[in-house]
PDB file of C-alpha atoms and ligand atoms in Angstrom:
ATOM      1  CA  ILE A 150     110.303 104.876 108.299  1.00 73.00           C
ATOM      2  CA  GLU A 151     107.091 106.076 107.428  1.00 88.00           C
ATOM      3  CA  TRP A 152     106.144 106.579 103.531  1.00 93.00           C
ATOM      4  CA  VAL A 153     104.965 109.703 104.146  1.00 96.00           C
ATOM      5  CA  ARG A 154     105.272 112.129 107.071  1.00 97.00           C
ATOM      6  CA  MET A 155     103.110 115.401 107.432  1.00 97.00           C
ATOM      7  CA  GLU A 156     103.933 117.227 110.242  1.00 97.00           C
ATOM      8  CA  ARG A 157     102.340 120.714 110.495  1.00 96.00           C
ATOM      9  CA  LEU A 158     102.454 121.175 106.707  1.00 96.00           C
ATOM     10  CA  SER A 159     101.355 124.170 105.040  1.00 96.00           C
ATOM     11  CA  LYS A 160     101.051 126.082 102.118  1.00 96.00           C
ATOM     12  CA  VAL A 161     101.117 129.576 101.284  1.00 96.00           C
ATOM     13  CA  TYR A 162     101.079 130.614  97.274  1.00 95.00           C
ATOM     14  CA  PRO A 163     103.139 133.938  96.770  1.00 96.00           C
ATOM     15  CA  ASN A 164      99.479 135.765  95.791  1.00 95.00           C
ATOM     16  CA  GLY A 165      98.870 134.973 100.073  1.00 94.00           C
ATOM     17  CA  THR A 166      96.236 132.227  99.239  1.00 93.00           C
ATOM     18  CA  VAL A 167      96.495 129.532 102.282  1.00 93.00           C
ATOM     19  CA  ALA A 168      96.198 126.398 100.415  1.00 93.00           C
ATOM     20  CA  VAL A 169      97.418 123.957 102.862  1.00 94.00           C
ATOM     21  CA  GLN A 170      97.433 124.688 106.593  1.00 93.00           C
ATOM     22  CA  ASP A 171      98.486 122.393 109.393  1.00 94.00           C
ATOM     23  CA  VAL A 172      98.224 119.381 108.338  1.00 94.00           C
ATOM     24  CA  ASN A 173      99.417 116.332 110.166  1.00 95.00           C
ATOM     25  CA  LEU A 174      99.729 112.944 108.716  1.00 95.00           C
ATOM     26  CA  THR A 175     100.942 109.680 108.466  1.00 96.00           C
ATOM     27  CA  ILE A 176     100.720 107.537 105.750  1.00 95.00           C
ATOM     28  CA  ARG A 177     102.141 103.421 105.874  1.00 93.00           C
ATOM     29  CA  GLU A 178     103.496 100.659 103.822  1.00 94.00           C
ATOM     30  CA  GLY A 179     100.487  99.447 101.958  1.00 93.00           C
ATOM     31  CA  GLU A 180      97.615 101.740 102.434  1.00 94.00           C
ATOM     32  CA  PHE A 181      95.083 102.984  99.668  1.00 96.00           C
ATOM     33  CA  LEU A 182      94.540 106.504 101.138  1.00 96.00           C
ATOM     34  CA  CYS A 183      92.292 108.886  99.398  1.00 96.00           C
ATOM     35  CA  PHE A 184      92.056 112.737 100.409  1.00 95.00           C
ATOM     36  CA  VAL A 185      88.604 113.811  99.918  1.00 94.00           C
ATOM     37  CA  GLY A 186      87.506 117.418  99.772  1.00 91.00           C
ATOM     38  CA  PRO A 187      85.776 119.953  97.554  1.00 88.00           C
ATOM     39  CA  SER A 188      87.767 121.803  94.505  1.00 86.00           C
ATOM     40  CA  GLY A 189      90.007 124.146  96.107  1.00 88.00           C
ATOM     41  CA  CYS A 190      90.579 122.758  99.232  1.00 91.00           C
ATOM     42  CA  GLY A 191      94.068 121.963  98.445  1.00 92.00           C
ATOM     43  CA  LYS A 192      94.214 118.441  97.840  1.00 91.00           C
ATOM     44  CA  SER A 193      96.412 119.240  94.190  1.00 91.00           C
ATOM     45  CA  THR A 194      98.735 121.289  96.785  1.00 94.00           C
ATOM     46  CA  ILE A 195      99.624 118.371  99.114  1.00 94.00           C
ATOM     47  CA  PHE A 196     100.161 116.226  95.606  1.00 93.00           C
ATOM     48  CA  LYS A 197     102.366 118.777  93.968  1.00 93.00           C
ATOM     49  CA  MET A 198     104.532 118.814  97.421  1.00 96.00           C
ATOM     50  CA  ILE A 199     104.591 114.659  97.366  1.00 95.00           C
ATOM     51  CA  THR A 200     106.228 114.797  94.254  1.00 92.00           C
ATOM     52  CA  GLY A 201     108.382 117.533  94.780  1.00 93.00           C
ATOM     53  CA  LEU A 202     106.883 119.775  92.313  1.00 91.00           C
ATOM     54  CA  SER A 203     106.314 122.463  94.881  1.00 93.00           C
ATOM     55  CA  GLY A 204     108.269 123.776  97.820  1.00 95.00           C
ATOM     56  CA  PRO A 205     105.845 123.734 101.374  1.00 97.00           C
ATOM     57  CA  THR A 206     105.904 127.095 103.205  1.00 97.00           C
ATOM     58  CA  GLY A 207     105.606 125.600 106.532  1.00 97.00           C
ATOM     59  CA  GLY A 208     105.941 122.215 108.261  1.00 97.00           C
ATOM     60  CA  THR A 209     107.320 119.040 107.901  1.00 97.00           C
ATOM     61  CA  LEU A 210     107.232 116.987 104.655  1.00 97.00           C
ATOM     62  CA  GLU A 211     109.238 113.991 104.513  1.00 97.00           C
ATOM     63  CA  VAL A 212     108.802 110.829 101.947  1.00 95.00           C
ATOM     64  CA  MET A 213     110.336 107.507 101.945  1.00 93.00           C
ATOM     65  CA  GLY A 214     112.335 109.496 105.072  1.00 93.00           C
ATOM     66  CA  THR A 215     113.875 111.591 102.478  1.00 95.00           C
ATOM     67  CA  SER A 216     112.982 115.150 101.178  1.00 95.00           C
ATOM     68  CA  PRO A 217     110.538 114.440  98.285  1.00 94.00           C
ATOM     69  CA  LYS A 218     112.630 115.729  95.541  1.00 93.00           C
ATOM     70  CA  GLN A 219     115.168 113.105  96.384  1.00 93.00           C
ATOM     71  CA  ALA A 220     112.144 110.061  96.504  1.00 92.00           C
ATOM     72  CA  ARG A 221     111.076 111.572  92.833  1.00 90.00           C
ATOM     73  CA  LYS A 222     114.499 110.826  92.017  1.00 88.00           C
ATOM     74  CA  GLN A 223     114.489 107.721  92.959  1.00 87.00           C
ATOM     75  CA  SER A 224     111.280 106.587  91.394  1.00 85.00           C
ATOM     76  CA  ASP A 225     109.888 106.175  94.610  1.00 90.00           C
ATOM     77  CA  THR A 226     107.132 108.414  93.505  1.00 92.00           C
ATOM     78  CA  ALA A 227     105.118 108.417  89.961  1.00 92.00           C
ATOM     79  CA  PHE A 228     102.311 110.754  89.364  1.00 91.00           C
ATOM     80  CA  VAL A 229      98.736 110.159  87.094  1.00 92.00           C
ATOM     81  CA  PHE A 230      96.734 112.897  86.272  1.00 83.00           C
ATOM     82  CA  GLN A 231      92.719 113.382  85.122  1.00 79.00           C
ATOM     83  CA  ASP A 232      94.028 114.274  81.311  1.00 74.00           C
ATOM     84  CA  HIS A 233      96.335 111.337  80.655  1.00 69.00           C
ATOM     85  CA  THR A 234      99.022 113.605  79.564  1.00 85.00           C
ATOM     86  CA  LEU A 235     100.340 110.548  76.331  1.00 94.00           C
ATOM     87  CA  LEU A 236     102.164 112.144  74.263  1.00 95.00           C
ATOM     88  CA  PRO A 237     100.276 111.882  70.778  1.00 95.00           C
ATOM     89  CA  TRP A 238     103.207 111.377  68.466  1.00 96.00           C
ATOM     90  CA  SER A 239     104.675 108.098  70.284  1.00 96.00           C
ATOM     91  CA  SER A 240     103.068 104.728  70.659  1.00 97.00           C
ATOM     92  CA  VAL A 241     101.695 103.179  73.756  1.00 97.00           C
ATOM     93  CA  LEU A 242     104.808 101.047  74.453  1.00 97.00           C
ATOM     94  CA  ASP A 243     107.545 104.362  73.713  1.00 96.00           C
ATOM     95  CA  ASN A 244     104.964 106.458  76.237  1.00 96.00           C
ATOM     96  CA  VAL A 245     105.222 103.728  78.499  1.00 96.00           C
ATOM     97  CA  SER A 246     108.759 103.255  78.746  1.00 96.00           C
ATOM     98  CA  LEU A 247     109.458 106.751  78.874  1.00 95.00           C
ATOM     99  CA  PRO A 248     110.450 107.466  82.400  1.00 93.00           C
ATOM    100  CA  LEU A 249     112.651 104.051  82.121  1.00 95.00           C
ATOM    101  CA  ALA A 250     114.306 106.261  79.328  1.00 94.00           C
ATOM    102  CA  LEU A 251     114.713 109.249  81.111  1.00 91.00           C
ATOM    103  CA  ARG A 252     116.853 106.984  83.773  1.00 90.00           C
ATOM    104  CA  GLY A 253     118.699 105.672  80.844  1.00 93.00           C
ATOM    105  CA  VAL A 254     117.800 101.821  81.508  1.00 94.00           C
ATOM    106  CA  PRO A 255     118.696  99.595  78.151  1.00 96.00           C
ATOM    107  CA  ARG A 256     116.194  99.553  75.552  1.00 94.00           C
ATOM    108  CA  LYS A 257     115.543  95.562  75.925  1.00 96.00           C
ATOM    109  CA  GLU A 258     114.866  95.720  79.444  1.00 96.00           C
ATOM    110  CA  ARG A 259     112.563  98.855  78.979  1.00 96.00           C
ATOM    111  CA  LYS A 260     110.581  96.996  76.500  1.00 96.00           C
ATOM    112  CA  ALA A 261     110.241  94.184  78.757  1.00 96.00           C
ATOM    113  CA  GLU A 262     109.053  96.494  81.835  1.00 96.00           C
ATOM    114  CA  ALA A 263     106.917  98.557  79.723  1.00 97.00           C
ATOM    115  CA  GLU A 264     105.400  95.254  78.463  1.00 97.00           C
ATOM    116  CA  ARG A 265     104.930  94.084  81.894  1.00 96.00           C
ATOM    117  CA  ALA A 266     103.353  97.348  82.843  1.00 95.00           C
ATOM    118  CA  LEU A 267     100.706  97.142  79.439  1.00 97.00           C
ATOM    119  CA  GLU A 268      99.993  93.164  81.034  1.00 95.00           C
ATOM    120  CA  LEU A 269      98.507  94.479  83.999  1.00 93.00           C
ATOM    121  CA  VAL A 270      96.384  97.504  82.993  1.00 93.00           C
ATOM    122  CA  GLY A 271      95.150  94.857  80.394  1.00 93.00           C
ATOM    123  CA  LEU A 272      96.369  96.832  77.258  1.00 95.00           C
ATOM    124  CA  LYS A 273      99.345  94.413  76.300  1.00 94.00           C
ATOM    125  CA  ASP A 274      97.616  93.851  72.735  1.00 97.00           C
ATOM    126  CA  TYR A 275      97.846  97.911  72.164  1.00 97.00           C
ATOM    127  CA  ALA A 276     102.131  98.400  73.034  1.00 97.00           C
ATOM    128  CA  LYS A 277     102.143  99.239  69.018  1.00 97.00           C
ATOM    129  CA  ALA A 278      99.152 101.723  68.930  1.00 97.00           C
ATOM    130  CA  MET A 279      99.103 104.968  69.041  1.00 97.00           C
ATOM    131  CA  PRO A 280      97.030 107.071  71.499  1.00 95.00           C
ATOM    132  CA  ARG A 281      94.874 108.712  69.778  1.00 95.00           C
ATOM    133  CA  GLN A 282      93.542 105.048  68.634  1.00 96.00           C
ATOM    134  CA  LEU A 283      92.723 105.056  72.186  1.00 95.00           C
ATOM    135  CA  SER A 284      89.338 105.457  74.378  1.00 93.00           C
ATOM    136  CA  GLY A 285      89.087 107.251  76.988  1.00 92.00           C
ATOM    137  CA  GLY A 286      89.636 104.442  79.649  1.00 93.00           C
ATOM    138  CA  MET A 287      92.479 102.899  77.500  1.00 94.00           C
ATOM    139  CA  LYS A 288      94.521 105.892  77.723  1.00 94.00           C
ATOM    140  CA  MET A 289      94.209 106.265  81.533  1.00 94.00           C
ATOM    141  CA  ARG A 290      95.234 102.759  81.720  1.00 95.00           C
ATOM    142  CA  ALA A 291      98.062 103.363  79.551  1.00 95.00           C
ATOM    143  CA  SER A 292      99.193 106.334  81.728  1.00 95.00           C
ATOM    144  CA  ILE A 293      98.857 103.787  84.843  1.00 95.00           C
ATOM    145  CA  ALA A 294     100.821 101.780  83.477  1.00 95.00           C
ATOM    146  CA  ARG A 295     103.613 104.687  82.501  1.00 95.00           C
ATOM    147  CA  ALA A 296     103.310 105.155  86.192  1.00 94.00           C
ATOM    148  CA  LEU A 297     103.780 101.643  87.574  1.00 94.00           C
ATOM    149  CA  VAL A 298     106.725 100.884  85.297  1.00 95.00           C
ATOM    150  CA  SER A 299     109.471 102.441  87.254  1.00 91.00           C
ATOM    151  CA  LYS A 300     107.796 100.274  90.378  1.00 91.00           C
ATOM    152  CA  PRO A 301     107.173 103.284  92.615  1.00 92.00           C
ATOM    153  CA  LYS A 302     106.166 102.944  95.999  1.00 91.00           C
ATOM    154  CA  LEU A 303     103.885 105.517  96.253  1.00 95.00           C
ATOM    155  CA  LEU A 304     101.280 106.018  93.367  1.00 96.00           C
ATOM    156  CA  LEU A 305      99.650 109.732  93.408  1.00 96.00           C
ATOM    157  CA  MET A 306      96.327 109.879  91.265  1.00 95.00           C
ATOM    158  CA  ASP A 307      94.706 113.532  91.186  1.00 93.00           C
ATOM    159  CA  GLU A 308      91.269 112.792  90.267  1.00 92.00           C
ATOM    160  CA  PRO A 309      92.167 110.156  87.317  1.00 93.00           C
ATOM    161  CA  PHE A 310      88.594 109.118  87.045  1.00 92.00           C
ATOM    162  CA  GLY A 311      87.071 112.131  87.065  1.00 88.00           C
ATOM    163  CA  ALA A 312      86.544 112.574  83.058  1.00 88.00           C
ATOM    164  CA  LEU A 313      85.690 108.963  82.014  1.00 90.00           C
ATOM    165  CA  ASP A 314      81.905 107.885  81.794  1.00 92.00           C
ATOM    166  CA  GLU A 315      80.226 105.903  84.788  1.00 93.00           C
ATOM    167  CA  ILE A 316      80.551 102.503  83.386  1.00 93.00           C
ATOM    168  CA  THR A 317      84.715 103.148  82.505  1.00 91.00           C
ATOM    169  CA  ARG A 318      84.868 104.638  85.946  1.00 93.00           C
ATOM    170  CA  GLN A 319      83.540 101.819  87.826  1.00 94.00           C
ATOM    171  CA  THR A 320      85.484  99.117  85.570  1.00 93.00           C
ATOM    172  CA  LEU A 321      88.766 101.388  86.277  1.00 93.00           C
ATOM    173  CA  GLN A 322      88.100 100.979  90.132  1.00 94.00           C
ATOM    174  CA  LEU A 323      88.029  97.911  90.182  1.00 94.00           C
ATOM    175  CA  GLU A 324      91.262  97.467  87.813  1.00 93.00           C
ATOM    176  CA  LEU A 325      93.057  99.807  90.184  1.00 94.00           C
ATOM    177  CA  LEU A 326      92.244  97.575  92.787  1.00 94.00           C
ATOM    178  CA  ASP A 327      92.983  94.475  91.482  1.00 92.00           C
ATOM    179  CA  ILE A 328      96.698  95.628  90.547  1.00 93.00           C
ATOM    180  CA  TRP A 329      96.977  97.323  93.905  1.00 94.00           C
ATOM    181  CA  ARG A 330      96.278  94.076  95.899  1.00 92.00           C
ATOM    182  CA  GLN A 331      98.611  92.138  94.096  1.00 91.00           C
ATOM    183  CA  ASP A 332     101.187  93.779  95.576  1.00 90.00           C
ATOM    184  CA  PRO A 333     101.260  94.206  99.540  1.00 87.00           C
ATOM    185  CA  LYS A 334     103.821  96.652  99.137  1.00 91.00           C
ATOM    186  CA  MET A 335     102.355  99.238  96.952  1.00 93.00           C
ATOM    187  CA  THR A 336     100.863 102.678  98.257  1.00 96.00           C
ATOM    188  CA  VAL A 337      98.240 104.621  96.705  1.00 97.00           C
ATOM    189  CA  LEU A 338      97.686 107.729  97.699  1.00 97.00           C
ATOM    190  CA  PHE A 339      94.329 108.945  95.730  1.00 96.00           C
ATOM    191  CA  VAL A 340      92.556 112.539  95.339  1.00 94.00           C
ATOM    192  CA  THR A 341      88.656 112.798  94.661  1.00 93.00           C
ATOM    193  CA  HIS A 342      85.396 114.742  95.655  1.00 90.00           C
ATOM    194  CA  ASN A 343      83.414 111.699  95.150  1.00 91.00           C
ATOM    195  CA  VAL A 344      82.805 110.468  98.735  1.00 91.00           C
ATOM    196  CA  PHE A 345      81.763 107.028  96.852  1.00 91.00           C
ATOM    197  CA  GLU A 346      84.586 106.869  95.185  1.00 93.00           C
ATOM    198  CA  ALA A 347      87.018 106.936  98.213  1.00 94.00           C
ATOM    199  CA  VAL A 348      84.895 105.060 100.626  1.00 91.00           C
ATOM    200  CA  PHE A 349      84.806 102.682  97.799  1.00 92.00           C
ATOM    201  CA  LEU A 350      88.165 102.849  97.067  1.00 94.00           C
ATOM    202  CA  SER A 351      90.414 103.524 100.154  1.00 93.00           C
ATOM    203  CA  THR A 352      91.247 101.628 103.440  1.00 93.00           C
ATOM    204  CA  ARG A 353      91.552 105.737 105.162  1.00 95.00           C
ATOM    205  CA  VAL A 354      90.040 108.633 104.085  1.00 95.00           C
ATOM    206  CA  ALA A 355      91.542 111.980 104.828  1.00 95.00           C
ATOM    207  CA  VAL A 356      88.483 114.399 104.776  1.00 94.00           C
ATOM    208  CA  MET A 357      89.632 117.958 103.888  1.00 93.00           C
ATOM    209  CA  THR A 358      87.902 120.903 104.701  1.00 89.00           C
ATOM    210  CA  PRO A 359      87.831 123.915 102.041  1.00 82.00           C
ATOM    211  CA  ARG A 360      90.125 127.264 102.364  1.00 76.00           C
ATOM    212  CA  PRO A 361      92.252 126.546 104.412  1.00 81.00           C
ATOM    213  CA  GLY A 362      92.966 123.140 103.237  1.00 82.00           C
ATOM    214  CA  LYS A 363      92.800 121.306 106.601  1.00 87.00           C
ATOM    215  CA  VAL A 364      92.386 117.678 107.213  1.00 89.00           C
ATOM    216  CA  ALA A 365      88.984 117.876 109.509  1.00 86.00           C
ATOM    217  CA  ALA A 366      88.390 113.642 109.953  1.00 88.00           C
ATOM    218  CA  LEU A 367      90.350 110.836 109.497  1.00 89.00           C
ATOM    219  CA  VAL A 368      88.763 107.749 109.110  1.00 90.00           C
ATOM    220  CA  ASP A 369      89.617 104.113 108.450  1.00 90.00           C
ATOM    221  CA  VAL A 370      87.798 101.999 106.482  1.00 89.00           C
ATOM    222  CA  PRO A 371      88.128  98.460 108.100  1.00 80.00           C
ATOM    223  CA  VAL A 372      86.757  96.235 105.118  1.00 68.00           C
ATOM    224  CA  PRO A 373      87.576  97.159 101.735  1.00 55.00           C
ATOM    225  CA  PHE A 374      84.699  95.692  99.196  1.00 57.00           C
ATOM    226  CA  PRO A 375      83.744  94.169  97.627  1.00 54.00           C
TER     227      PRO A 375
HETATM  228  P1  ADP B 272      92.109 120.972  94.917  1.00 88.73           P
HETATM  229  O1  ADP B 272      93.272 120.201  94.440  1.00 88.73           O
HETATM  230  O2  ADP B 272      91.762 120.628  96.251  1.00 88.73           O
HETATM  231  O3  ADP B 272      91.346 121.988  94.223  1.00 88.73           O
HETATM  232  P2  ADP B 272      94.074 123.156  95.253  1.00 88.73           P
HETATM  233  O4  ADP B 272      95.496 122.578  95.553  1.00 88.73           O
HETATM  234  O5  ADP B 272      94.410 123.362  93.214  1.00 88.73           O
HETATM  235  O6  ADP B 272      92.870 122.084  95.315  1.00 88.73           O
HETATM  236  O7  ADP B 272      94.129 124.792  94.821  1.00 88.73           O
HETATM  237  C1  ADP B 272      94.262 124.988  96.308  1.00 88.73           C
HETATM  238  C2  ADP B 272      93.948 126.596  96.619  1.00 88.73           C
HETATM  239  O8  ADP B 272      95.220 127.303  96.192  1.00 88.73           O
HETATM  240  C3  ADP B 272      92.831 127.327  95.723  1.00 88.73           C
HETATM  241  O9  ADP B 272      91.659 128.357  96.420  1.00 88.73           O
HETATM  242  C4  ADP B 272      93.415 127.253  95.156  1.00 88.73           C
HETATM  243  O10 ADP B 272      92.516 129.035  93.998  1.00 88.73           O
HETATM  244  C5  ADP B 272      94.703 127.818  94.916  1.00 88.73           C
HETATM  245  N1  ADP B 272      95.839 127.764  94.224  1.00 88.73           N
HETATM  246  C6  ADP B 272      96.563 126.655  93.862  1.00 88.73           C
HETATM  247  N2  ADP B 272      97.241 126.906  93.368  1.00 88.73           N
HETATM  248  C7  ADP B 272      97.973 128.177  92.764  1.00 88.73           C
HETATM  249  C8  ADP B 272      98.836 129.202  92.782  1.00 88.73           C
HETATM  250  N3  ADP B 272      99.583 128.439  91.638  1.00 88.73           N
HETATM  251  N4  ADP B 272      98.493 130.596  93.213  1.00 88.73           N
HETATM  252  C9  ADP B 272      97.907 130.737  93.523  1.00 88.73           C
HETATM  253  N5  ADP B 272      97.014 129.948  94.405  1.00 88.73           N
HETATM  254  C10 ADP B 272      96.925 128.698  94.070  1.00 88.73           C
HETATM  255  P1  ADP B 273     104.050 126.359  92.159  1.00 88.73           P
HETATM  256  O1  ADP B 273     103.923 127.734  92.484  1.00 88.73           O
HETATM  257  O2  ADP B 273     103.932 126.418  91.051  1.00 88.73           O
HETATM  258  O3  ADP B 273     103.594 125.676  93.517  1.00 88.73           O
HETATM  259  P2  ADP B 273     106.550 126.618  94.484  1.00 88.73           P
HETATM  260  O4  ADP B 273     106.187 128.230  94.322  1.00 88.73           O
HETATM  261  O5  ADP B 273     105.632 126.183  95.357  1.00 88.73           O
HETATM  262  O6  ADP B 273     105.376 126.517  92.817  1.00 88.73           O
HETATM  263  O7  ADP B 273     107.609 126.333  93.605  1.00 88.73           O
HETATM  264  C1  ADP B 273     108.987 127.671  94.355  1.00 88.73           C
HETATM  265  C2  ADP B 273     110.086 126.390  93.756  1.00 88.73           C
HETATM  266  O8  ADP B 273     110.357 125.709  95.012  1.00 88.73           O
HETATM  267  C3  ADP B 273     109.834 125.668  92.936  1.00 88.73           C
HETATM  268  O9  ADP B 273     111.119 126.084  92.092  1.00 88.73           O
HETATM  269  C4  ADP B 273     110.401 124.572  93.618  1.00 88.73           C
HETATM  270  O10 ADP B 273     110.900 123.881  92.367  1.00 88.73           O
HETATM  271  C5  ADP B 273     110.649 124.709  94.506  1.00 88.73           C
HETATM  272  N1  ADP B 273     110.843 123.627  95.783  1.00 88.73           N
HETATM  273  C6  ADP B 273     110.229 122.041  94.855  1.00 88.73           C
HETATM  274  N2  ADP B 273     110.143 121.336  96.198  1.00 88.73           N
HETATM  275  C7  ADP B 273     110.349 122.324  97.567  1.00 88.73           C
HETATM  276  C8  ADP B 273     110.894 121.756  98.713  1.00 88.73           C
HETATM  277  N3  ADP B 273     110.667 120.501  99.159  1.00 88.73           N
HETATM  278  N4  ADP B 273     111.498 122.572  99.337  1.00 88.73           N
HETATM  279  C9  ADP B 273     111.640 123.560  98.761  1.00 88.73           C
HETATM  280  N5  ADP B 273     111.862 123.801  97.504  1.00 88.73           N
HETATM  281  C10 ADP B 273     110.751 123.285  97.041  1.00 88.73           C
END
């Protein structure tokens, strides 16, 4: 099966805005695919459809061989937003284990999995900290850990580093590449308006046109560097 299959995928919002038009794209296991395009070109709309938060109005969309909603239920997809959306009154560990708690995973197992995820992002010493005690970069690491905790097959990241300063952004880019390389099955879909970030991170770049959002070009990046 393909990990994501889009065929003539379209989305017209109720107000008539054509956000996505006729997108054909197949995403394979282990890819790091960046969508790049100006704001308003429909990148977030595509992501919302892949995670089942918003339904397509035309074409076909399959995720892990099933519907986006079913894939989400199976914890096949996980989402990282730019604004980290950590719960302010819960510790870092509780925030990271939340997706497991929602699925009824027993406490002990939850803790072990959350600690593993925190270790992956270099935050294992901050399990007991509260979100407000973390810097912007650390909050982003915590939300990446929360996405990784349920071992998703597809990690969707929507401008995750957009709000960070340049040095923190570069550090997190390298850390993300490390995490991705450690797991050959991990597939990352990443949205950015920054062409350099796209080429630096990804194995393939989907270039989007503004309004209506179409994929204008698909570019292979043969040698991921550094
Ligand atoms: P991007 O993520 O590339 O900035 P979006 O997917 O957020 O783009 O938006 C694509 C287009 O759809 C934009 O013109 C935006 O204004 C419009 N749009 C987004 N969400 C809605 C909505 N809920 N209702 C109507 N139009 C929307
Ligand atoms: P939004 O305007 O917030 O993007 P939509 O108008 O696209 O949301 O969503 C309409 C309804 O379709 C929502 O209640 C959503 O739950 C539902 N929906 C979500 N995914 C799908 C899908 N794959 N197929 C059909 N409907 C869906």
